[in-house]
Short mmCIF file of N, CA, C and O in Angstrom, two decimals:
data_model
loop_
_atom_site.label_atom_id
_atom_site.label_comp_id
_atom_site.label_asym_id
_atom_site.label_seq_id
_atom_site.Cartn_x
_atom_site.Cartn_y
_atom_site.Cartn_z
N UNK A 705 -186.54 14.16 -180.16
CA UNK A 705 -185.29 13.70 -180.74
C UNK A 705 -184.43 12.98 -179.72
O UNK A 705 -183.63 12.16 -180.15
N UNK A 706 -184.50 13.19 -178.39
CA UNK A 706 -184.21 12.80 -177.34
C UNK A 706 -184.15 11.11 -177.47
O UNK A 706 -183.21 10.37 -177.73
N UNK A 707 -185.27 10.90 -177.23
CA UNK A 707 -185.79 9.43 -177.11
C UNK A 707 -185.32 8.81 -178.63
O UNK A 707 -184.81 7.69 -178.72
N UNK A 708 -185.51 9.51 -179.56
CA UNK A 708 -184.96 9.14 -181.08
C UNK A 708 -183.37 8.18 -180.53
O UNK A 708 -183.30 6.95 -180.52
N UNK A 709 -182.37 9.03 -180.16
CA UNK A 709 -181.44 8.98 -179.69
C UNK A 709 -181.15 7.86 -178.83
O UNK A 709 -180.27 7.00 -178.91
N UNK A 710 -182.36 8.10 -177.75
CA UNK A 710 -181.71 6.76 -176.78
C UNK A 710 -182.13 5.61 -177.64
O UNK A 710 -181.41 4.62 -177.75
N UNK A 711 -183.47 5.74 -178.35
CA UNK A 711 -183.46 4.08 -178.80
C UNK A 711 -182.42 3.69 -179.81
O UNK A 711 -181.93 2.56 -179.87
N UNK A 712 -182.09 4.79 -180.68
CA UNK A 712 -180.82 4.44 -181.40
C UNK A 712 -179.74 3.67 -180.92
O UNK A 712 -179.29 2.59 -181.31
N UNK A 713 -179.36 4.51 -179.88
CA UNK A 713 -178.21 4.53 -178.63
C UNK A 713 -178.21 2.57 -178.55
O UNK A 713 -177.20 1.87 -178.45
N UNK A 714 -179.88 1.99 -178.64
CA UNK A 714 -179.73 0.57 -177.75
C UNK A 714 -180.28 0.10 -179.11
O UNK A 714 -181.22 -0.69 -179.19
N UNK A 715 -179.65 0.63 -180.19
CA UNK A 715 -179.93 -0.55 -181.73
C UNK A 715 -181.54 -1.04 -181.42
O UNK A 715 -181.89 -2.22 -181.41
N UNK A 716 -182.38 0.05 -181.20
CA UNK A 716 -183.93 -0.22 -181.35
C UNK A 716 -185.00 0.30 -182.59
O UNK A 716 -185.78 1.25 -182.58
N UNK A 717 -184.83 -0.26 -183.17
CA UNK A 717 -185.29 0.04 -184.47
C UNK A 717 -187.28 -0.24 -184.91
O UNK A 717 -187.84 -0.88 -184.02
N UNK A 718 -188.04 0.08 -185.85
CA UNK A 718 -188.99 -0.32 -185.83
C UNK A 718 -190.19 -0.34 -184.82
O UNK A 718 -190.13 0.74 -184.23
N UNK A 719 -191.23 -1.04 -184.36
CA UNK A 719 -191.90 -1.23 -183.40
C UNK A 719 -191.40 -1.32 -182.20
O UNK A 719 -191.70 -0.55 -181.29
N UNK A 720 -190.52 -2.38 -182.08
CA UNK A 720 -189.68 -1.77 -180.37
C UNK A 720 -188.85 -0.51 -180.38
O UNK A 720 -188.97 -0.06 -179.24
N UNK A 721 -188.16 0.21 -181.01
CA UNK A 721 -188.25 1.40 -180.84
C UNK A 721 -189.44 2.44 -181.04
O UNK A 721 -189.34 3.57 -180.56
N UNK A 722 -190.46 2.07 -181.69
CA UNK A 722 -192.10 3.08 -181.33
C UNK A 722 -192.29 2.44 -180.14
O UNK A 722 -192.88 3.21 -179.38
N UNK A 723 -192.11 1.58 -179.72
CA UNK A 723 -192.75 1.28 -177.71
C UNK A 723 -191.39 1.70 -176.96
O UNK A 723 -191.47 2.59 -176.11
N UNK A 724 -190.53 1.28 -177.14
CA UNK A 724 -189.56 2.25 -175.85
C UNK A 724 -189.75 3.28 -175.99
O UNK A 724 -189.77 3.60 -174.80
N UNK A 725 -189.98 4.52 -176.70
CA UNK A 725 -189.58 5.72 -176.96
C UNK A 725 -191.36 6.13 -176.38
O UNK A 725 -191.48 7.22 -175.83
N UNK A 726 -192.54 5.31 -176.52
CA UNK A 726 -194.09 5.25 -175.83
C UNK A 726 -193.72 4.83 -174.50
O UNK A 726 -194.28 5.63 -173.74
N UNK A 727 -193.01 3.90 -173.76
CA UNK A 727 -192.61 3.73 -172.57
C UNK A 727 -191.80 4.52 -172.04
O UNK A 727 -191.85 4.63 -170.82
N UNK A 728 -191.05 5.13 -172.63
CA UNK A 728 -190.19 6.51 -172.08
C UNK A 728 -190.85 7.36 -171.98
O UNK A 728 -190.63 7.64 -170.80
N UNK A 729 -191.78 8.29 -172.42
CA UNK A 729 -192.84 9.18 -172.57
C UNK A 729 -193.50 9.13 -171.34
O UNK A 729 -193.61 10.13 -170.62
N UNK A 730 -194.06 7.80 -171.01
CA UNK A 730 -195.02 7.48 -170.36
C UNK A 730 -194.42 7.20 -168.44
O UNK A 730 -194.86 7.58 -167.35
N UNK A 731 -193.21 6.35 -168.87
CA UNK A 731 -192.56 6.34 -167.47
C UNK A 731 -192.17 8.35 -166.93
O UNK A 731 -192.51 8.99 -165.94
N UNK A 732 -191.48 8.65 -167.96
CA UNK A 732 -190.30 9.26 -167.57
C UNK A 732 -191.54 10.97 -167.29
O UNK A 732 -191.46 11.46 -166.17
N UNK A 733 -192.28 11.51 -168.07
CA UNK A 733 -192.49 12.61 -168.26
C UNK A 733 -193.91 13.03 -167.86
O UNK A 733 -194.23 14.18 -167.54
N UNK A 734 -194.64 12.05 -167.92
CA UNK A 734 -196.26 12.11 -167.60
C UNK A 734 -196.16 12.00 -166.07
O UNK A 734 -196.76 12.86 -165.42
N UNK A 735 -195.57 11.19 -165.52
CA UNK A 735 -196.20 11.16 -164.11
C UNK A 735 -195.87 12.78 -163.44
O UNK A 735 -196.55 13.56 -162.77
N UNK A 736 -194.43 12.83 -164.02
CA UNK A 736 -194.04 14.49 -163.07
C UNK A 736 -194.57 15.86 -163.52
O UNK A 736 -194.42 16.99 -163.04
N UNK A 737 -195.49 15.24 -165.01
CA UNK A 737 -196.04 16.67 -165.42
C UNK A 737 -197.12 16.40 -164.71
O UNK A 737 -197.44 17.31 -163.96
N UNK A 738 -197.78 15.50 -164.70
CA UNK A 738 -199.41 15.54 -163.88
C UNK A 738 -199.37 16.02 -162.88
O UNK A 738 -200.20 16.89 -162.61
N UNK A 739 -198.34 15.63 -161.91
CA UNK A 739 -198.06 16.25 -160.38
C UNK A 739 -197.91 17.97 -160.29
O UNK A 739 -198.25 18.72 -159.37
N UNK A 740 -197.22 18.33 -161.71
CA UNK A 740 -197.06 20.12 -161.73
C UNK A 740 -198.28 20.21 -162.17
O UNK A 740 -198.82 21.24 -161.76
N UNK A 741 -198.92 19.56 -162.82
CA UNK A 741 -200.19 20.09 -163.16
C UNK A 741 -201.08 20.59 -162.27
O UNK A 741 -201.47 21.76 -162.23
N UNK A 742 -201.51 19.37 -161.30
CA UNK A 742 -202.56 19.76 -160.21
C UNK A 742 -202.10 21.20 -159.08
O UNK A 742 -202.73 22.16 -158.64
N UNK A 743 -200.47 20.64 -158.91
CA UNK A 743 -199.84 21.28 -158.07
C UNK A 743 -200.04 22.76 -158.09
O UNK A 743 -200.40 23.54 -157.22
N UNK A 744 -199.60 22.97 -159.72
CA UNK A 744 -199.52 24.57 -160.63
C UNK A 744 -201.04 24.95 -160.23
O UNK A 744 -201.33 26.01 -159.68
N UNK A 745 -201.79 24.17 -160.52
CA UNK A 745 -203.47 24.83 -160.68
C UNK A 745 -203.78 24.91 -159.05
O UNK A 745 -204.55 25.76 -158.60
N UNK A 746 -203.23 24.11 -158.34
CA UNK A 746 -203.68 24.43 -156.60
C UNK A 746 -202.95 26.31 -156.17
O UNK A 746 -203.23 27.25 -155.43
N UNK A 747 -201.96 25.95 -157.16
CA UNK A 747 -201.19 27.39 -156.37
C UNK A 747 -202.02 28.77 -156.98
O UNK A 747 -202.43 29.71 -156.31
N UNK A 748 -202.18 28.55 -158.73
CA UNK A 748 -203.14 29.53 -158.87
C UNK A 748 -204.56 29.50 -157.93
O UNK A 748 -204.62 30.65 -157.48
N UNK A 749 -205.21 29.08 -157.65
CA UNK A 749 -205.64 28.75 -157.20
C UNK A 749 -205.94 29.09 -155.96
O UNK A 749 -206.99 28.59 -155.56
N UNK A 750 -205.29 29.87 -155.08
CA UNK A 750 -204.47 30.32 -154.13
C UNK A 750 -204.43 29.32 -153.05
O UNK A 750 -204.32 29.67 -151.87
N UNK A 751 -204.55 27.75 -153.51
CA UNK A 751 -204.51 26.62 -152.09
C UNK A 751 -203.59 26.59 -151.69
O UNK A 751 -202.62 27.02 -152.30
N UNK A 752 -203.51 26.07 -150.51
CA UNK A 752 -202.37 25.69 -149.32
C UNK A 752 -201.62 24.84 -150.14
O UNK A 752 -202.04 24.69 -151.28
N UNK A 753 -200.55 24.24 -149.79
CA UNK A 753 -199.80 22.80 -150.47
C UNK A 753 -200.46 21.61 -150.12
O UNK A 753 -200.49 20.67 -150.92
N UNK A 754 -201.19 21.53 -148.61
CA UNK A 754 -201.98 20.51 -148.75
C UNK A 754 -202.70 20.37 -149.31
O UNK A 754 -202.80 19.37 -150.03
N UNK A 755 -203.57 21.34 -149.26
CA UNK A 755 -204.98 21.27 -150.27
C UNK A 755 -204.68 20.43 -151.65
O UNK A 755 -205.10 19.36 -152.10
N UNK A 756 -203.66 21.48 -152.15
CA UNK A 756 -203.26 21.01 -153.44
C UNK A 756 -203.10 19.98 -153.27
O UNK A 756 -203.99 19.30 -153.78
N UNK A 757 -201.97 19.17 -152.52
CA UNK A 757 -201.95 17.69 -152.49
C UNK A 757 -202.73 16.76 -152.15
O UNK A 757 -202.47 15.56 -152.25
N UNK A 758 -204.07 17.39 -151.61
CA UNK A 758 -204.99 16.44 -151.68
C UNK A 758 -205.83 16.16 -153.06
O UNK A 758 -206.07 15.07 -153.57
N UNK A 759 -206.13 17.25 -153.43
CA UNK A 759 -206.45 16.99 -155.22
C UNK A 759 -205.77 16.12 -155.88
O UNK A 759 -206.18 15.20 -156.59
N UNK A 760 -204.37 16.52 -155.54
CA UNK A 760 -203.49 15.83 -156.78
C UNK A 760 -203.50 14.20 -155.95
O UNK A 760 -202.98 13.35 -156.67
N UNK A 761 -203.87 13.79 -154.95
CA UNK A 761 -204.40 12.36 -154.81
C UNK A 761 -205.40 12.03 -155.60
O UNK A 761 -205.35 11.39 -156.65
N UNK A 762 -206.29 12.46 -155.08
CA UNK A 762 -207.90 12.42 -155.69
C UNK A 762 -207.59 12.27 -157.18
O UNK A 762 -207.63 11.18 -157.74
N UNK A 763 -207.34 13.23 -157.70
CA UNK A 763 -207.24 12.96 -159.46
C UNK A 763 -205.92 12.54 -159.96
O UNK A 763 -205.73 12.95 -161.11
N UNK A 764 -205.26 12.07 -159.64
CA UNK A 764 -203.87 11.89 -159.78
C UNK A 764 -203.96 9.83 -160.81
O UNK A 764 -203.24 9.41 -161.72
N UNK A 765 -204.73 9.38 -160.33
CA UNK A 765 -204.65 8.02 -160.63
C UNK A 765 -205.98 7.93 -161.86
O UNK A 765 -205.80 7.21 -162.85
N UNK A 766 -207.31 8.74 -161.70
CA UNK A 766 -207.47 8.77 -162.53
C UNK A 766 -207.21 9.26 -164.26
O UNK A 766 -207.69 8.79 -165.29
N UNK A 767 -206.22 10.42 -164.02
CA UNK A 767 -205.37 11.48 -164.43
C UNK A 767 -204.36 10.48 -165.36
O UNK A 767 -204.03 10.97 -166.43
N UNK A 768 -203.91 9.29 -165.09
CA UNK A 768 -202.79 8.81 -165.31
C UNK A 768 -203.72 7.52 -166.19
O UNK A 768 -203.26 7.19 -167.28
N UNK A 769 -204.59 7.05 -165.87
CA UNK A 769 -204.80 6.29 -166.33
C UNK A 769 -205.55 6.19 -167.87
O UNK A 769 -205.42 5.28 -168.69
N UNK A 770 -206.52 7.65 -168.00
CA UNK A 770 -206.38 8.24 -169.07
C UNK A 770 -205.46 8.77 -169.51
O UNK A 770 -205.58 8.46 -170.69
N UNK A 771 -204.33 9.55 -169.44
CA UNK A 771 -203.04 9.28 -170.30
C UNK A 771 -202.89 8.47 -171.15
O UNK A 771 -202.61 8.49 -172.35
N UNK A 772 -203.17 7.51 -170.17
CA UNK A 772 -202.41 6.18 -171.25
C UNK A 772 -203.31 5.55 -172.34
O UNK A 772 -203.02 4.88 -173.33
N UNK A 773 -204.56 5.98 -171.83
CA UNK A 773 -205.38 5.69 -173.16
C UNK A 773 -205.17 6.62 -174.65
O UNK A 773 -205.19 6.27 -175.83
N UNK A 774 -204.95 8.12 -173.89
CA UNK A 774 -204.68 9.34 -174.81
C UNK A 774 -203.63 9.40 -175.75
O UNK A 774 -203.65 9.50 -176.97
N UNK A 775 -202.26 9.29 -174.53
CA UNK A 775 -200.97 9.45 -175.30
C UNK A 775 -200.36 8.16 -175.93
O UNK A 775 -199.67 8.12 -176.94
N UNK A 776 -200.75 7.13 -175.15
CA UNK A 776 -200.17 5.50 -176.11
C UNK A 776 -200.54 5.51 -177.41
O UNK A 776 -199.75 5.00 -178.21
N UNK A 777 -201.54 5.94 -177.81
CA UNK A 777 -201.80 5.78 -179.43
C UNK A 777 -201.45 7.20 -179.96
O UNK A 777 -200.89 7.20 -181.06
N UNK A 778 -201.65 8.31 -179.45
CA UNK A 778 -200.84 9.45 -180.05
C UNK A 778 -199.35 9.10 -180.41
O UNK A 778 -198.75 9.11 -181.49
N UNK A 779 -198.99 8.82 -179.16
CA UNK A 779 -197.07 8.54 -179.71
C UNK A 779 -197.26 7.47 -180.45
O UNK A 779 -196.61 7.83 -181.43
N UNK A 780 -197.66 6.42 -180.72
CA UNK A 780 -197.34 5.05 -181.30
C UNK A 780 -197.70 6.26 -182.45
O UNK A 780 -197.07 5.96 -183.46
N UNK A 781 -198.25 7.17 -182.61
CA UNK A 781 -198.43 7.57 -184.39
C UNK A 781 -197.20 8.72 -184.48
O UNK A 781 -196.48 8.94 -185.45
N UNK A 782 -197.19 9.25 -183.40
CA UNK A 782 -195.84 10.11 -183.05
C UNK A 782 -194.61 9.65 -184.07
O UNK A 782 -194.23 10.03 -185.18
N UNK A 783 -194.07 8.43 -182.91
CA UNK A 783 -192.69 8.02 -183.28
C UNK A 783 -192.71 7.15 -184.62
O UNK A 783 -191.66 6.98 -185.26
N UNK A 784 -194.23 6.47 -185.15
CA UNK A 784 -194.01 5.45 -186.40
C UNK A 784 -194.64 6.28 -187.26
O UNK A 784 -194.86 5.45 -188.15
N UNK A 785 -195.00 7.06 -187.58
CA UNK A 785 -195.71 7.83 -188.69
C UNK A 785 -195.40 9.31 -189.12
O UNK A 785 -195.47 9.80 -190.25
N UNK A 786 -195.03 9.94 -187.88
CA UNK A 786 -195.02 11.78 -187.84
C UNK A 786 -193.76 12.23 -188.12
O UNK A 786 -193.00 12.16 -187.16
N UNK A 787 -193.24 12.73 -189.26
CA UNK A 787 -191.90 12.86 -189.60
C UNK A 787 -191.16 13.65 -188.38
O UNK A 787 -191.76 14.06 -187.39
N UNK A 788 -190.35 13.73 -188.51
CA UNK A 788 -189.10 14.35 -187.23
C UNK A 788 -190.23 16.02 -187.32
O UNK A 788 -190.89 16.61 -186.47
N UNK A 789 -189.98 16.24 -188.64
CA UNK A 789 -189.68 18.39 -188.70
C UNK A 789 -191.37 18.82 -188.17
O UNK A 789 -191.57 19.96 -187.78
N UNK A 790 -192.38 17.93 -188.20
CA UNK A 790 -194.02 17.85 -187.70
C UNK A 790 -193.84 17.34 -186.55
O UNK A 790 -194.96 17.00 -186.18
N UNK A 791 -193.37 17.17 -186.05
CA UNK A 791 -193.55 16.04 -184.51
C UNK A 791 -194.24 16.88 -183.31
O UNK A 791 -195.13 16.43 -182.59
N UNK A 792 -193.65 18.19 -183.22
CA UNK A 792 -193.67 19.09 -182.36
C UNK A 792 -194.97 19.80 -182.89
O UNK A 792 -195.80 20.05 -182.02
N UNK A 793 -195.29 20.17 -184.17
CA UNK A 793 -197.01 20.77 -183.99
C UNK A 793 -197.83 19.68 -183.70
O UNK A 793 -198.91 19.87 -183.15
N UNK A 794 -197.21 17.94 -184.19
CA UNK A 794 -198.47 17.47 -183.85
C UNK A 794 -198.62 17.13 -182.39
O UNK A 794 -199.78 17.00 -182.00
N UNK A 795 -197.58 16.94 -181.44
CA UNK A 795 -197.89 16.56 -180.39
C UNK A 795 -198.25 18.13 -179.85
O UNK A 795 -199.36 17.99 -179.33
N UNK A 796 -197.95 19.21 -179.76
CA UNK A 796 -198.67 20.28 -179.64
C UNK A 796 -200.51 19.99 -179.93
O UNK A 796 -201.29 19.92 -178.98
N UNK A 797 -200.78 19.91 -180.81
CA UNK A 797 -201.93 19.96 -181.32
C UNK A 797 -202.63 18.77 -180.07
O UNK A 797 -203.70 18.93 -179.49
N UNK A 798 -201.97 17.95 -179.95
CA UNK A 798 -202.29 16.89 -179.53
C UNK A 798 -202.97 17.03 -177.76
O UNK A 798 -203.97 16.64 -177.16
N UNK A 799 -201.50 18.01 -177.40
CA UNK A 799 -201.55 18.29 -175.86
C UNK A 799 -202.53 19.45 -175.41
O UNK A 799 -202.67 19.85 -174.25
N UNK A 800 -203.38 20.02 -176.84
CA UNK A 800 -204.21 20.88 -176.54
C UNK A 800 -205.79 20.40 -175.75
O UNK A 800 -206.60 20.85 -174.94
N UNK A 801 -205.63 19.46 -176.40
CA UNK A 801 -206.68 18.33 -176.13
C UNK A 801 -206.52 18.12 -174.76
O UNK A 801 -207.31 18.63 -173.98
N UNK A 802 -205.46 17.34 -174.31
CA UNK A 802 -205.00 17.10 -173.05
C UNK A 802 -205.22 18.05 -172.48
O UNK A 802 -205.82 17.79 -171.44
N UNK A 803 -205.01 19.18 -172.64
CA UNK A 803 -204.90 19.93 -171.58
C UNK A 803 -205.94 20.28 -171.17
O UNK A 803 -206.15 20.33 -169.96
N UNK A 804 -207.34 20.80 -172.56
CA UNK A 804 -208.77 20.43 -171.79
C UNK A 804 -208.91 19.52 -170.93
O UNK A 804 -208.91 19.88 -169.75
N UNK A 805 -209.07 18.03 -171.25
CA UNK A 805 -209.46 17.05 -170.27
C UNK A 805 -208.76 17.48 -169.05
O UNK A 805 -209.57 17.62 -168.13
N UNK A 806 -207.40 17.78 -168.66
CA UNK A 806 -206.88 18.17 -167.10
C UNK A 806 -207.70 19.01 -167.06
O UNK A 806 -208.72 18.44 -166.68
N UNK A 807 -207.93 20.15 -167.24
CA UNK A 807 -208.63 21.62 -166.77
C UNK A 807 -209.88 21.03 -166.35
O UNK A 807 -210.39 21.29 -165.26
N UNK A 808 -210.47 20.09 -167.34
CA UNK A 808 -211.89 19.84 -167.00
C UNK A 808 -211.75 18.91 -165.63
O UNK A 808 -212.62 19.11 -164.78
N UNK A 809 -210.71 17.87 -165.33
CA UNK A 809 -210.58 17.21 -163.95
C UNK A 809 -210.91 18.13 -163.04
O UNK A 809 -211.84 18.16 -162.24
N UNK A 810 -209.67 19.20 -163.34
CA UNK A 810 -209.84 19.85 -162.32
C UNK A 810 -210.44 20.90 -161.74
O UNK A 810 -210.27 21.23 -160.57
N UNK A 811 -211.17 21.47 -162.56
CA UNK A 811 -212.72 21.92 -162.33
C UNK A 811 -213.22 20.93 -161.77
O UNK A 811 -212.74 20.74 -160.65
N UNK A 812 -214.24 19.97 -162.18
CA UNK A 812 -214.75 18.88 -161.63
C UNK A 812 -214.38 18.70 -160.29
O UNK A 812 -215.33 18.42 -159.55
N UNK A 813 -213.12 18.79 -159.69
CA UNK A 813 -212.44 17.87 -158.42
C UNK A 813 -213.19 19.51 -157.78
O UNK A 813 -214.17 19.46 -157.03
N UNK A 814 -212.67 20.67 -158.12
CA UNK A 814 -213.28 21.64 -157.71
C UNK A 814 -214.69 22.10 -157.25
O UNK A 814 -215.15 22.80 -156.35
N UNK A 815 -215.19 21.32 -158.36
CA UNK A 815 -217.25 21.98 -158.03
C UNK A 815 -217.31 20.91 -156.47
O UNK A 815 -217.64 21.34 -155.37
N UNK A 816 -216.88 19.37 -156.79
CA UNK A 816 -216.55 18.36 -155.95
C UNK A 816 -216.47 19.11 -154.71
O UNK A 816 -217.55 19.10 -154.12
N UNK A 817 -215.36 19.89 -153.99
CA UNK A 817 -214.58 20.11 -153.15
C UNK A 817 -215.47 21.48 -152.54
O UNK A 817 -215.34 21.76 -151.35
N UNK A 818 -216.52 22.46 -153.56
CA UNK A 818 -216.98 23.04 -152.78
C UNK A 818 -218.52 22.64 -152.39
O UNK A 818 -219.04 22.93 -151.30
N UNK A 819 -219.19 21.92 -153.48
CA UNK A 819 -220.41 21.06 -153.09
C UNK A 819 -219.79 20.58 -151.54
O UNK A 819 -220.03 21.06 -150.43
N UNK A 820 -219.01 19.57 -151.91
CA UNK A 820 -218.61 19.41 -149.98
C UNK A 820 -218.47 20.22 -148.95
O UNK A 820 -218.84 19.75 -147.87
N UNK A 821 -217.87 21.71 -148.93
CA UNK A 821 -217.62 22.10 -148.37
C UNK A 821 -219.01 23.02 -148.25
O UNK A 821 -219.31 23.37 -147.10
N UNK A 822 -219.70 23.36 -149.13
CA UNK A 822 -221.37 24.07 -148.57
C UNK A 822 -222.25 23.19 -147.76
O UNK A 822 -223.11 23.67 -147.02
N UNK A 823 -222.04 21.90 -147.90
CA UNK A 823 -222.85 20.75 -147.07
C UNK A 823 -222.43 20.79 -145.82
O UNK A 823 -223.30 20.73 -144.95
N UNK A 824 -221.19 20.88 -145.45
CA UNK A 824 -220.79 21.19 -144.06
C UNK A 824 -220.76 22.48 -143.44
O UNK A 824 -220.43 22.48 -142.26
N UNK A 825 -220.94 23.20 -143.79
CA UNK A 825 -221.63 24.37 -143.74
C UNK A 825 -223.05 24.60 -143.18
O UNK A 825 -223.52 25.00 -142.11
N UNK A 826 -223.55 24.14 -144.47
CA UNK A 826 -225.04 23.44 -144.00
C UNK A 826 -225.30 22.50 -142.75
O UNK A 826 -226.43 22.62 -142.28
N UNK A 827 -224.79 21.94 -142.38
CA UNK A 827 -224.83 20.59 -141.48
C UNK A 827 -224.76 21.30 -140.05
O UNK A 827 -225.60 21.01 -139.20
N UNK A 828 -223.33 22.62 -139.70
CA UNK A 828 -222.97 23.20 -138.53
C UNK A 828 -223.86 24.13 -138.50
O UNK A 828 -223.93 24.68 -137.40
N UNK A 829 -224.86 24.69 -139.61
CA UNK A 829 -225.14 25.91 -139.81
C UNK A 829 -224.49 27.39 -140.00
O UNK A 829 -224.78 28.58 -140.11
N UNK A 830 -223.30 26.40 -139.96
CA UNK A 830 -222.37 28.11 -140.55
C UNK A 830 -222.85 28.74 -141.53
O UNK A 830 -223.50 28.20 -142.42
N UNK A 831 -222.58 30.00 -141.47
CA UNK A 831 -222.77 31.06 -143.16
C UNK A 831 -224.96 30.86 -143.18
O UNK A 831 -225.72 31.37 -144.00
N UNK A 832 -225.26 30.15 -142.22
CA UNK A 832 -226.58 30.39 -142.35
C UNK A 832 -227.44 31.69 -141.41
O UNK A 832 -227.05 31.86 -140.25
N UNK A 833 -228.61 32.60 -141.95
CA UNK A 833 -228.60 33.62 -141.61
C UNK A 833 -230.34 33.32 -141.18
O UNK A 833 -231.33 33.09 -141.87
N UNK A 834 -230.09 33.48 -139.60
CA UNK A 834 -231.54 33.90 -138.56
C UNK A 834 -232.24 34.88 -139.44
O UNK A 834 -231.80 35.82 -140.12
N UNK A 835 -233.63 34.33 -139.22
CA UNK A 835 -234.52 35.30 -139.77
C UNK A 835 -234.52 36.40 -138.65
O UNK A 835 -234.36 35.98 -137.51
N UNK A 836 -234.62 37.27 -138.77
CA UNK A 836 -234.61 38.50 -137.96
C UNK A 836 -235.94 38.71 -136.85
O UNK A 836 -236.86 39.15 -137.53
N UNK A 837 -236.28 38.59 -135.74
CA UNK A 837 -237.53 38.48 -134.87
C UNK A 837 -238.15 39.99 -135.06
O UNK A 837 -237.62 41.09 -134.91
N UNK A 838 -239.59 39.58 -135.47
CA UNK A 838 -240.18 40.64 -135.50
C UNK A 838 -240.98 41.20 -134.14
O UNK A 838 -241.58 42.28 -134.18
#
């Protein structure tokens, strides 16, 4: 209802108000949830802040760029089709989805991060165990 408001606010009616109110979405709320996203899942997680912030590089751009494939046509049906009093189960319904695909990034960036980290392991021979001399 927010965004309802501001495009009102600037006499935006119709299709340019379904794209400002998709450009508001998209500027204003996606980039800083993606960042809590990775961030939130590094801390469960029990990573350092770097760590975390190195993920949230790594998947951060691909992260965003599907968004915009996801949520641009969700909201364009959002704001021109989904009455006010439904808006909220459907973008609910909507972000359930989403929220698989993140979980699944970030698993993925995960199997990623320890495949790497057993190879170097492997490489120093750390964590590797002498056969015992008979």
């Amino acid at each position: 209802r927010k965004f309802d408001a501001m495009a009102a606010a600037r006499s935006l009616v119709g299709w340019r108000g379904v794209a400002y109110k998709v450009a508001l979405d998209q500027m204003l709320l996606m980039p800083p949830l993606t960042v809590a996203f990775f961030m939130g899942m590094g801390m469960m997680e029990a990573k350092t802040m770097a760590e975390s912030y190195a993920r949230l590089e790594t998947c951060f751009v691909p992260c965003v760029g599907a968004a915009v494939l996801f949520w641009v046509p969700t909201h364009i049906i959002t704001f021109s089709s989904v009455p006010v009093a439904w808006r909220i189960t459907w973008v609910s319904t909507a972000a359930v989805s989403w929220t698989v695909f993140m979980s699944y990034m970030n698993a993925s960036e995960q199997r990623r991060e320890l495949e790497e980290a057993s190879g170097r392991r492997q490489q120093t021979g750390a964590g590797s165990v002498e056969p015992e001399a008979r």
